[in-house]
Amino acid sequence: MSVPAIPRDLLPADGRFGCGPSRIRPAQVDALAALGTTVLGTSHRQPPVRHLVARARAGLATLLGAPEGYEVVLGNGGSTTFWDVATFGLVRERAQLAVCGEFGSKFAAAVAAAPFLAEPQVVDAAPGTRALPVAAPGVDAYGWAHNETSTGVLTPVRRPEGADADALCLVDGTSAAGGVAVDLAESDVYYFAPQKALGSDGGLWFAVLSPAALSRVEELAGRWAPASLSLAAALASSRKDETVNTPAIATLVLLVEQVEWLLDQGGLAWAAERTAASSSVLYDWAEQRSWATPFVTEADARSPVVGTIDLDDAIDAAAVAAALRANGVVDVEPYRKLGRNQLRVGMFPSTPPEDVEALTACVDFVVDALG
Ligand SMILES: *Cc1c(COP(=O)(O)O)cnc(C)c1O
């Protein structure tokens, strides 16, 4: 069967709708090229790169509204590495993990596998619904994802009521940070990688630590950890605007450009409004089609940045995604392990609502053409 050619006037200005790596704005790439002979290819221990790290730390603290006393720490390896960093450096003995998808379950698996920790409590919820942390005595760290990228479920960043006084809240903000409003006073560690809502490239992790989290780092600094996973070492390097080992400098440049752009546009409030507008376009469109349904049934739990739309069994979502891809509209395939007849759409702040509108017109066209 031939692939339907989508008329040009229906196509979005930019066809990238992935959930990470996500769309990078051309202005970011221009900024990278402009530093091609002065910052790229120079020492990360010298002022040009350290200045970049300082701008990233300060910009993120401002963008995310870090309360007084919170510190931005960074290191190499992305959010997956941070799960191991947290397992060694933040969980004292017993954690509770709220799991409603792949990413939440990976952190739970990392903690469960640590021989020096007690068996974690796991609060499980079916894909497409929320899992909320529940206060329990003896739990010293609660973990959950602000936005579960595999299913498109948003869970509030709120401390469980009645938790032990020194329990930490470790929130995976990987696909939310920069695109969803957050009150960091409700979290002790808000961690993320820059290739999702922040529209940079991968390879780094960032974490905003509360004073309580900083004391926990100090308390656990004596516990053996591989040097590359030591949060105490990452904190010491970050305070000098450095990383323990060589960072991805290009990723830092793209990130700083995006954070400062977001601040210029109006900060997190602007970004949250924009992703809310984009996602309303998508969810309203799906609700108006007899053959499309938002996967997340509770409207409140629907993510403003990762939209998951189930298609009727009579329509092959994989064929729709493939036809879109052939027309330059890419990465709307569902999360591979979820295994649903679904489209998943990244709607991070770099994507204007008009492009989401255009995407829906493209899906209409392709479904009609394939039918
Ligand atoms: C993508 C993602 C991760 C993994 O990030 P990496 O940088 O690839 O390790 C973790 N958590 C969430 C919620 C994600 O969306």
mmCIF file of C-alpha atoms and ligand atoms in Angstrom:
data_model
loop_
_atom_site.group_PDB
_atom_site.id
_atom_site.type_symbol
_atom_site.label_atom_id
_atom_site.label_comp_id
_atom_site.label_asym_id
_atom_site.label_seq_id
_atom_site.Cartn_x
_atom_site.Cartn_y
_atom_site.Cartn_z
ATOM 1 C CA MET A 1 0.000 0.000 0.000
ATOM 2 C CA SER A 2 1.323 3.439 -0.886
ATOM 3 C CA VAL A 3 1.870 5.971 1.860
ATOM 4 C CA PRO A 4 -0.596 8.871 1.769
ATOM 5 C CA ALA A 5 1.061 12.220 1.005
ATOM 6 C CA ILE A 6 -0.190 14.814 3.481
ATOM 7 C CA PRO A 7 -0.947 18.150 1.764
ATOM 8 C CA ARG A 8 1.698 20.727 2.662
ATOM 9 C CA ASP A 9 -0.769 23.202 4.108
ATOM 10 C CA LEU A 10 -1.842 20.671 6.739
ATOM 11 C CA LEU A 11 1.680 19.954 7.981
ATOM 12 C CA PRO A 12 3.027 21.493 11.205
ATOM 13 C CA ALA A 13 5.866 24.019 10.904
ATOM 14 C CA ASP A 14 8.073 21.474 12.704
ATOM 15 C CA GLY A 15 7.300 17.747 12.637
ATOM 16 C CA ARG A 16 9.046 16.646 15.842
ATOM 17 C CA PHE A 17 6.614 15.475 18.546
ATOM 18 C CA GLY A 18 8.825 13.069 20.488
ATOM 19 C CA CYS A 19 8.794 12.707 24.260
ATOM 20 C CA GLY A 20 12.565 12.740 24.561
ATOM 21 C CA PRO A 21 14.792 13.550 22.941
ATOM 22 C CA SER A 22 12.313 16.248 22.062
ATOM 23 C CA ARG A 23 12.245 19.139 19.636
ATOM 24 C CA ILE A 24 15.219 21.496 19.895
ATOM 25 C CA ARG A 25 14.545 25.029 18.611
ATOM 26 C CA PRO A 26 16.764 26.213 15.731
ATOM 27 C CA ALA A 27 17.784 29.250 17.818
ATOM 28 C CA GLN A 28 19.364 26.862 20.335
ATOM 29 C CA VAL A 29 21.376 25.220 17.600
ATOM 30 C CA ASP A 30 22.458 28.650 16.326
ATOM 31 C CA ALA A 31 23.601 29.519 19.851
ATOM 32 C CA LEU A 32 25.608 26.313 19.904
ATOM 33 C CA ALA A 33 27.240 27.107 16.575
ATOM 34 C CA ALA A 34 28.096 30.608 17.820
ATOM 35 C CA LEU A 35 30.151 29.079 20.644
ATOM 36 C CA GLY A 36 31.835 26.682 18.252
ATOM 37 C CA THR A 37 35.370 28.001 18.664
ATOM 38 C CA THR A 38 35.249 29.621 22.094
ATOM 39 C CA VAL A 39 33.428 27.260 24.465
ATOM 40 C CA LEU A 40 33.049 23.942 22.617
ATOM 41 C CA GLY A 41 36.302 22.074 22.726
ATOM 42 C CA THR A 42 37.650 23.918 25.757
ATOM 43 C CA SER A 43 38.413 22.806 29.305
ATOM 44 C CA HIS A 44 35.489 22.235 31.639
ATOM 45 C CA ARG A 45 37.700 23.408 34.515
ATOM 46 C CA GLN A 46 38.136 26.894 33.036
ATOM 47 C CA PRO A 47 35.832 29.947 33.224
ATOM 48 C CA PRO A 48 34.006 29.648 29.852
ATOM 49 C CA VAL A 49 32.459 26.257 30.674
ATOM 50 C CA ARG A 50 32.161 26.920 34.404
ATOM 51 C CA HIS A 51 30.262 30.092 33.553
ATOM 52 C CA LEU A 52 27.884 27.979 31.490
ATOM 53 C CA VAL A 53 27.333 25.623 34.431
ATOM 54 C CA ALA A 54 26.706 28.633 36.681
ATOM 55 C CA ARG A 55 24.092 29.972 34.244
ATOM 56 C CA ALA A 56 22.430 26.543 34.105
ATOM 57 C CA ARG A 57 22.286 26.260 37.912
ATOM 58 C CA ALA A 58 21.049 29.809 38.474
ATOM 59 C CA GLY A 59 18.630 29.734 35.557
ATOM 60 C CA LEU A 60 17.066 26.452 36.658
ATOM 61 C CA ALA A 61 16.711 27.664 40.254
ATOM 62 C CA THR A 62 14.870 30.759 39.001
ATOM 63 C CA LEU A 63 12.768 28.941 36.407
ATOM 64 C CA LEU A 64 11.632 26.256 38.855
ATOM 65 C CA GLY A 65 11.196 28.680 41.760
ATOM 66 C CA ALA A 66 13.672 26.983 44.099
ATOM 67 C CA PRO A 67 13.012 28.170 47.665
ATOM 68 C CA GLU A 68 15.776 29.761 49.757
ATOM 69 C CA GLY A 69 18.410 27.189 50.745
ATOM 70 C CA TYR A 70 17.722 24.773 47.868
ATOM 71 C CA GLU A 71 20.696 23.943 45.615
ATOM 72 C CA VAL A 72 20.962 22.804 42.007
ATOM 73 C CA VAL A 73 23.345 19.856 41.582
ATOM 74 C CA LEU A 74 24.313 18.197 38.300
ATOM 75 C CA GLY A 75 26.193 15.198 37.041
ATOM 76 C CA ASN A 76 26.665 12.876 34.119
ATOM 77 C CA GLY A 77 24.441 10.008 33.060
ATOM 78 C CA GLY A 78 20.857 11.259 32.827
ATOM 79 C CA SER A 79 17.921 10.424 35.079
ATOM 80 C CA THR A 80 18.609 6.694 34.893
ATOM 81 C CA THR A 81 21.963 7.285 36.541
ATOM 82 C CA PHE A 82 20.319 9.529 39.110
ATOM 83 C CA TRP A 83 18.170 6.589 40.282
ATOM 84 C CA ASP A 84 21.407 4.858 41.268
ATOM 85 C CA VAL A 85 22.800 8.064 42.748
ATOM 86 C CA ALA A 86 19.639 8.379 44.878
ATOM 87 C CA THR A 87 19.741 4.717 45.895
ATOM 88 C CA PHE A 88 23.241 5.189 47.300
ATOM 89 C CA GLY A 89 23.037 8.768 48.489
ATOM 90 C CA LEU A 90 19.468 9.604 49.533
ATOM 91 C CA VAL A 91 17.579 6.521 50.775
ATOM 92 C CA ARG A 92 18.594 5.888 54.383
ATOM 93 C CA GLU A 93 16.862 2.552 54.883
ATOM 94 C CA ARG A 94 13.311 2.218 53.637
ATOM 95 C CA ALA A 95 11.814 3.917 50.612
ATOM 96 C CA GLN A 96 8.293 3.987 49.295
ATOM 97 C CA LEU A 97 7.866 4.235 45.545
ATOM 98 C CA ALA A 98 4.602 5.127 43.852
ATOM 99 C CA VAL A 99 4.589 3.414 40.470
ATOM 100 C CA CYS A 100 2.173 3.943 37.586
ATOM 101 C CA GLY A 101 4.398 3.221 34.600
ATOM 102 C CA GLU A 102 7.792 2.203 33.271
ATOM 103 C CA PHE A 103 9.868 5.065 34.641
ATOM 104 C CA GLY A 104 8.488 4.826 38.157
ATOM 105 C CA SER A 105 9.035 1.071 38.121
ATOM 106 C CA LYS A 106 12.668 1.425 37.084
ATOM 107 C CA PHE A 107 13.482 3.536 40.148
ATOM 108 C CA ALA A 108 11.591 1.034 42.320
ATOM 109 C CA ALA A 109 13.662 -1.789 40.811
ATOM 110 C CA ALA A 110 16.924 0.076 41.490
ATOM 111 C CA VAL A 111 16.025 0.588 45.155
ATOM 112 C CA ALA A 112 14.719 -2.985 45.552
ATOM 113 C CA ALA A 113 17.980 -4.411 44.215
ATOM 114 C CA ALA A 114 20.195 -2.543 46.714
ATOM 115 C CA PRO A 115 21.435 -5.084 49.271
ATOM 116 C CA PHE A 116 22.113 -2.387 51.885
ATOM 117 C CA LEU A 117 18.485 -1.135 51.966
ATOM 118 C CA ALA A 118 15.287 -2.624 53.361
ATOM 119 C CA GLU A 119 12.700 -3.919 50.921
ATOM 120 C CA PRO A 120 10.926 -0.815 49.583
ATOM 121 C CA GLN A 121 7.180 -0.326 49.792
ATOM 122 C CA VAL A 122 5.660 -0.074 46.345
ATOM 123 C CA VAL A 123 2.329 1.640 45.710
ATOM 124 C CA ASP A 124 1.217 0.328 42.338
ATOM 125 C CA ALA A 125 -1.423 1.669 39.993
ATOM 126 C CA ALA A 126 -2.621 0.463 36.604
ATOM 127 C CA PRO A 127 -1.118 2.212 33.563
ATOM 128 C CA GLY A 128 -3.192 5.272 32.724
ATOM 129 C CA THR A 129 -4.037 5.982 36.368
ATOM 130 C CA ARG A 130 -2.180 7.689 39.203
ATOM 131 C CA ALA A 131 -0.257 6.167 42.087
ATOM 132 C CA LEU A 132 -0.020 8.505 45.072
ATOM 133 C CA PRO A 133 2.508 8.138 47.907
ATOM 134 C CA VAL A 134 0.850 7.234 51.217
ATOM 135 C CA ALA A 135 2.444 8.262 54.519
ATOM 136 C CA ALA A 136 3.837 5.277 56.422
ATOM 137 C CA PRO A 137 5.950 5.199 59.605
ATOM 138 C CA GLY A 138 9.589 4.276 59.019
ATOM 139 C CA VAL A 139 9.668 5.381 55.401
ATOM 140 C CA ASP A 140 12.564 7.816 55.012
ATOM 141 C CA ALA A 141 12.190 8.545 51.284
ATOM 142 C CA TYR A 142 9.119 8.729 49.046
ATOM 143 C CA GLY A 143 9.600 8.573 45.303
ATOM 144 C CA TRP A 144 7.251 9.203 42.392
ATOM 145 C CA ALA A 145 7.274 10.727 38.926
ATOM 146 C CA HIS A 146 5.693 14.138 38.410
ATOM 147 C CA ASN A 147 4.938 13.129 34.834
ATOM 148 C CA GLU A 148 4.973 9.415 33.959
ATOM 149 C CA THR A 149 6.229 9.665 30.388
ATOM 150 C CA SER A 150 5.309 6.109 29.421
ATOM 151 C CA THR A 151 1.581 6.653 30.016
ATOM 152 C CA GLY A 152 0.989 10.427 30.090
ATOM 153 C CA VAL A 153 -0.140 10.574 33.715
ATOM 154 C CA LEU A 154 0.531 13.644 35.826
ATOM 155 C CA THR A 155 0.819 13.181 39.603
ATOM 156 C CA PRO A 156 0.824 16.208 41.911
ATOM 157 C CA VAL A 157 4.034 17.177 43.694
ATOM 158 C CA ARG A 158 2.687 17.179 47.247
ATOM 159 C CA ARG A 159 4.181 15.754 50.438
ATOM 160 C CA PRO A 160 2.165 12.820 51.772
ATOM 161 C CA GLU A 161 0.332 14.047 54.844
ATOM 162 C CA GLY A 162 1.576 12.457 58.071
ATOM 163 C CA ALA A 163 4.968 11.307 56.779
ATOM 164 C CA ASP A 164 7.859 11.093 59.274
ATOM 165 C CA ALA A 165 9.311 14.552 59.906
ATOM 166 C CA ASP A 166 12.628 13.899 58.190
ATOM 167 C CA ALA A 167 11.310 11.789 55.284
ATOM 168 C CA LEU A 168 12.423 13.057 51.897
ATOM 169 C CA CYS A 169 10.279 13.417 48.772
ATOM 170 C CA LEU A 170 12.242 12.429 45.647
ATOM 171 C CA VAL A 171 10.353 13.544 42.567
ATOM 172 C CA ASP A 172 11.279 12.464 39.063
ATOM 173 C CA GLY A 173 10.607 15.635 37.095
ATOM 174 C CA THR A 174 12.346 14.433 33.940
ATOM 175 C CA SER A 175 9.537 15.116 31.472
ATOM 176 C CA ALA A 176 7.799 17.793 33.568
ATOM 177 C CA ALA A 177 10.586 20.185 34.581
ATOM 178 C CA GLY A 178 10.226 23.352 32.551
ATOM 179 C CA GLY A 179 6.787 22.521 31.147
ATOM 180 C CA VAL A 180 4.591 21.967 34.208
ATOM 181 C CA ALA A 181 4.061 24.228 37.235
ATOM 182 C CA VAL A 182 5.609 22.928 40.441
ATOM 183 C CA ASP A 183 5.957 24.043 44.065
ATOM 184 C CA LEU A 184 9.421 22.854 45.033
ATOM 185 C CA ALA A 185 8.640 23.437 48.725
ATOM 186 C CA GLU A 186 6.671 20.158 48.350
ATOM 187 C CA SER A 187 9.757 18.212 47.231
ATOM 188 C CA ASP A 188 13.242 17.605 48.591
ATOM 189 C CA VAL A 189 14.834 16.386 45.395
ATOM 190 C CA TYR A 190 13.326 17.373 42.062
ATOM 191 C CA TYR A 191 15.493 15.679 39.461
ATOM 192 C CA PHE A 192 15.433 15.593 35.693
ATOM 193 C CA ALA A 193 17.406 15.224 32.496
ATOM 194 C CA PRO A 194 17.440 18.054 29.954
ATOM 195 C CA GLN A 195 16.220 16.301 26.776
ATOM 196 C CA LYS A 196 12.483 16.467 27.464
ATOM 197 C CA ALA A 197 10.523 19.554 28.539
ATOM 198 C CA LEU A 198 13.782 21.498 28.549
ATOM 199 C CA GLY A 199 14.453 20.755 24.888
ATOM 200 C CA SER A 200 18.188 20.077 25.174
ATOM 201 C CA ASP A 201 20.164 16.932 24.500
ATOM 202 C CA GLY A 202 20.632 13.982 26.852
ATOM 203 C CA GLY A 203 23.477 12.771 29.017
ATOM 204 C CA LEU A 204 23.226 14.911 32.152
ATOM 205 C CA TRP A 205 21.113 14.848 35.312
ATOM 206 C CA PHE A 206 20.089 17.853 37.375
ATOM 207 C CA ALA A 207 18.613 17.764 40.868
ATOM 208 C CA VAL A 208 17.232 20.589 43.018
ATOM 209 C CA LEU A 209 17.963 19.645 46.637
ATOM 210 C CA SER A 210 16.219 21.026 49.726
ATOM 211 C CA PRO A 211 18.123 21.717 52.947
ATOM 212 C CA ALA A 212 16.763 18.391 54.313
ATOM 213 C CA ALA A 213 18.108 16.567 51.273
ATOM 214 C CA LEU A 214 21.466 18.307 51.668
ATOM 215 C CA SER A 215 21.662 17.037 55.272
ATOM 216 C CA ARG A 216 20.794 13.531 54.081
ATOM 217 C CA VAL A 217 23.637 13.688 51.579
ATOM 218 C CA GLU A 218 25.997 14.607 54.395
ATOM 219 C CA GLU A 219 24.562 11.895 56.677
ATOM 220 C CA LEU A 220 25.066 9.161 54.038
ATOM 221 C CA ALA A 221 28.384 10.429 52.650
ATOM 222 C CA GLY A 222 30.215 7.742 54.659
ATOM 223 C CA ARG A 223 28.326 4.873 52.975
ATOM 224 C CA TRP A 224 30.330 3.225 50.210
ATOM 225 C CA ALA A 225 29.232 4.235 46.717
ATOM 226 C CA PRO A 226 31.000 3.964 43.382
ATOM 227 C CA ALA A 227 32.798 7.284 42.995
ATOM 228 C CA SER A 228 30.881 8.130 39.824
ATOM 229 C CA LEU A 229 27.572 7.785 41.703
ATOM 230 C CA SER A 230 28.520 9.773 44.792
ATOM 231 C CA LEU A 231 26.029 12.567 45.382
ATOM 232 C CA ALA A 232 28.370 14.121 47.935
ATOM 233 C CA ALA A 233 31.059 14.370 45.242
ATOM 234 C CA ALA A 234 28.584 15.759 42.688
ATOM 235 C CA LEU A 235 27.447 18.359 45.211
ATOM 236 C CA ALA A 236 31.026 19.441 45.948
ATOM 237 C CA SER A 237 31.780 19.785 42.226
ATOM 238 C CA SER A 238 28.504 21.577 41.497
ATOM 239 C CA ARG A 239 29.253 24.158 44.165
ATOM 240 C CA LYS A 240 32.341 25.025 42.081
ATOM 241 C CA ASP A 241 30.225 25.076 38.899
ATOM 242 C CA GLU A 242 31.964 21.915 37.741
ATOM 243 C CA THR A 243 31.112 18.255 37.306
ATOM 244 C CA VAL A 244 33.039 15.292 38.712
ATOM 245 C CA ASN A 245 34.087 14.265 35.203
ATOM 246 C CA THR A 246 33.744 15.847 31.768
ATOM 247 C CA PRO A 247 30.172 16.952 30.995
ATOM 248 C CA ALA A 248 28.464 17.137 27.598
ATOM 249 C CA ILE A 249 29.233 20.779 26.925
ATOM 250 C CA ALA A 250 26.909 21.008 23.912
ATOM 251 C CA THR A 251 24.040 19.735 26.079
ATOM 252 C CA LEU A 252 24.790 22.484 28.589
ATOM 253 C CA VAL A 253 24.779 25.156 25.878
ATOM 254 C CA LEU A 254 21.428 23.987 24.491
ATOM 255 C CA LEU A 255 19.988 23.801 28.001
ATOM 256 C CA VAL A 256 21.113 27.282 29.053
ATOM 257 C CA GLU A 257 19.716 28.710 25.835
ATOM 258 C CA GLN A 258 16.347 27.069 26.512
ATOM 259 C CA VAL A 259 16.165 28.008 30.198
ATOM 260 C CA GLU A 260 16.965 31.652 29.436
ATOM 261 C CA TRP A 261 14.473 31.649 26.536
ATOM 262 C CA LEU A 262 11.764 30.290 28.846
ATOM 263 C CA LEU A 263 12.581 32.966 31.423
ATOM 264 C CA ASP A 264 12.365 35.663 28.718
ATOM 265 C CA GLN A 265 8.957 34.392 27.615
ATOM 266 C CA GLY A 266 7.558 34.623 31.152
ATOM 267 C CA GLY A 267 9.052 31.681 32.990
ATOM 268 C CA LEU A 268 7.343 28.527 34.195
ATOM 269 C CA ALA A 269 3.893 30.155 34.336
ATOM 270 C CA TRP A 270 4.165 30.969 30.636
ATOM 271 C CA ALA A 271 5.413 27.490 29.809
ATOM 272 C CA ALA A 272 2.646 25.825 31.811
ATOM 273 C CA GLU A 273 0.013 27.931 30.094
ATOM 274 C CA ARG A 274 1.428 27.018 26.696
ATOM 275 C CA THR A 275 1.526 23.263 27.367
ATOM 276 C CA ALA A 276 -2.002 23.456 28.824
ATOM 277 C CA ALA A 277 -3.167 25.111 25.597
ATOM 278 C CA SER A 278 -1.412 22.526 23.416
ATOM 279 C CA SER A 279 -2.759 19.568 25.356
ATOM 280 C CA SER A 280 -6.323 20.945 25.377
ATOM 281 C CA VAL A 281 -6.141 21.022 21.594
ATOM 282 C CA LEU A 282 -5.115 17.352 21.549
ATOM 283 C CA TYR A 283 -7.539 16.018 24.169
ATOM 284 C CA ASP A 284 -10.503 18.031 22.824
ATOM 285 C CA TRP A 285 -9.760 16.755 19.320
ATOM 286 C CA ALA A 286 -9.647 13.128 20.533
ATOM 287 C CA GLU A 287 -12.917 13.510 22.420
ATOM 288 C CA GLN A 288 -14.584 14.781 19.248
ATOM 289 C CA ARG A 289 -13.520 11.742 17.193
ATOM 290 C CA SER A 290 -15.517 8.519 17.433
ATOM 291 C CA TRP A 291 -12.302 6.554 16.804
ATOM 292 C CA ALA A 292 -9.957 8.287 19.275
ATOM 293 C CA THR A 293 -10.012 8.421 23.104
ATOM 294 C CA PRO A 294 -7.635 9.942 25.640
ATOM 295 C CA PHE A 295 -5.967 6.937 27.334
ATOM 296 C CA VAL A 296 -6.017 8.642 30.736
ATOM 297 C CA THR A 297 -9.682 8.682 31.720
ATOM 298 C CA GLU A 298 -9.393 10.968 34.770
ATOM 299 C CA ALA A 299 -9.172 14.406 33.162
ATOM 300 C CA ASP A 300 -7.205 15.775 36.130
ATOM 301 C CA ALA A 301 -4.470 13.185 35.673
ATOM 302 C CA ARG A 302 -3.973 13.899 31.960
ATOM 303 C CA SER A 303 -0.509 15.209 31.300
ATOM 304 C CA PRO A 304 -0.166 18.630 29.674
ATOM 305 C CA VAL A 305 3.160 17.601 28.114
ATOM 306 C CA VAL A 306 2.758 13.951 27.078
ATOM 307 C CA GLY A 307 -0.587 13.158 25.458
ATOM 308 C CA THR A 308 -1.605 9.513 24.980
ATOM 309 C CA ILE A 309 -4.473 8.857 22.601
ATOM 310 C CA ASP A 310 -5.915 5.374 22.057
ATOM 311 C CA LEU A 311 -7.262 4.602 18.600
ATOM 312 C CA ASP A 312 -10.147 2.311 17.763
ATOM 313 C CA ASP A 313 -9.041 -1.269 17.018
ATOM 314 C CA ALA A 314 -10.212 -0.844 13.423
ATOM 315 C CA ILE A 315 -7.388 1.676 12.912
ATOM 316 C CA ASP A 316 -3.788 0.531 13.143
ATOM 317 C CA ALA A 317 -1.997 3.196 15.186
ATOM 318 C CA ALA A 318 1.393 1.871 14.087
ATOM 319 C CA ALA A 319 0.389 2.370 10.443
ATOM 320 C CA VAL A 320 -0.816 5.905 11.245
ATOM 321 C CA ALA A 321 2.476 6.722 12.975
ATOM 322 C CA ALA A 322 4.425 5.234 10.061
ATOM 323 C CA ALA A 323 2.486 7.299 7.514
ATOM 324 C CA LEU A 324 3.063 10.438 9.565
ATOM 325 C CA ARG A 325 6.761 9.591 9.791
ATOM 326 C CA ALA A 326 6.967 9.201 6.009
ATOM 327 C CA ASN A 327 5.648 12.778 5.817
ATOM 328 C CA GLY A 328 8.195 14.145 8.298
ATOM 329 C CA VAL A 329 5.875 14.119 11.333
ATOM 330 C CA VAL A 330 7.818 11.922 13.714
ATOM 331 C CA ASP A 331 7.933 10.146 17.071
ATOM 332 C CA VAL A 332 4.232 9.802 17.872
ATOM 333 C CA GLU A 333 4.613 6.055 18.407
ATOM 334 C CA PRO A 334 3.453 4.876 21.862
ATOM 335 C CA TYR A 335 5.912 3.913 24.581
ATOM 336 C CA ARG A 336 7.210 0.574 23.350
ATOM 337 C CA LYS A 337 6.486 -1.535 26.428
ATOM 338 C CA LEU A 338 2.982 -0.170 26.971
ATOM 339 C CA GLY A 339 1.858 -2.163 23.929
ATOM 340 C CA ARG A 340 -1.317 -0.206 23.148
ATOM 341 C CA ASN A 341 -2.931 0.834 19.859
ATOM 342 C CA GLN A 342 -2.001 4.385 20.661
ATOM 343 C CA LEU A 343 -0.352 7.627 19.602
ATOM 344 C CA ARG A 344 1.818 9.488 22.116
ATOM 345 C CA VAL A 345 2.484 13.169 21.536
ATOM 346 C CA GLY A 346 5.142 15.328 23.201
ATOM 347 C CA MET A 347 3.820 18.878 23.791
ATOM 348 C CA PHE A 348 6.729 20.538 25.521
ATOM 349 C CA PRO A 349 7.121 24.344 25.546
ATOM 350 C CA SER A 350 9.162 24.403 22.312
ATOM 351 C CA THR A 351 6.069 23.150 20.494
ATOM 352 C CA PRO A 352 3.509 25.882 19.757
ATOM 353 C CA PRO A 353 -0.184 24.914 20.131
ATOM 354 C CA GLU A 354 -0.619 25.578 16.389
ATOM 355 C CA ASP A 355 1.680 22.662 15.615
ATOM 356 C CA VAL A 356 -0.418 20.353 17.796
ATOM 357 C CA GLU A 357 -3.494 21.622 15.966
ATOM 358 C CA ALA A 358 -1.769 20.832 12.652
ATOM 359 C CA LEU A 359 -0.796 17.379 13.915
ATOM 360 C CA THR A 360 -4.445 16.561 14.638
ATOM 361 C CA ALA A 361 -5.372 17.610 11.076
ATOM 362 C CA CYS A 362 -2.598 15.344 9.762
ATOM 363 C CA VAL A 363 -3.912 12.399 11.794
ATOM 364 C CA ASP A 364 -7.431 13.024 10.473
ATOM 365 C CA PHE A 365 -6.060 13.064 6.938
ATOM 366 C CA VAL A 366 -4.000 9.894 7.364
ATOM 367 C CA VAL A 367 -6.811 7.946 9.085
ATOM 368 C CA ASP A 368 -9.157 8.909 6.277
ATOM 369 C CA ALA A 369 -6.610 8.012 3.600
ATOM 370 C CA LEU A 370 -5.765 4.636 5.181
ATOM 371 C CA GLY A 371 -9.417 3.792 5.812
HETATM 372 C C1 LIG B 1 13.075 9.830 30.037
HETATM 373 C C2 LIG B 1 12.784 9.627 31.459
HETATM 374 C C3 LIG B 1 13.737 9.065 32.320
HETATM 375 C C4 LIG B 1 15.068 8.560 31.823
HETATM 376 O O1 LIG B 1 15.883 9.615 31.422
HETATM 377 P P1 LIG B 1 17.352 9.306 30.848
HETATM 378 O O2 LIG B 1 17.991 10.650 30.799
HETATM 379 O O3 LIG B 1 17.150 8.691 29.497
HETATM 380 O O4 LIG B 1 18.007 8.386 31.777
HETATM 381 C C5 LIG B 1 13.411 8.950 33.651
HETATM 382 N N1 LIG B 1 12.233 9.357 34.126
HETATM 383 C C6 LIG B 1 11.287 9.906 33.334
HETATM 384 C C7 LIG B 1 9.999 10.352 33.938
HETATM 385 C C8 LIG B 1 11.539 10.059 31.974
HETATM 386 O O5 LIG B 1 10.611 10.612 31.191
#
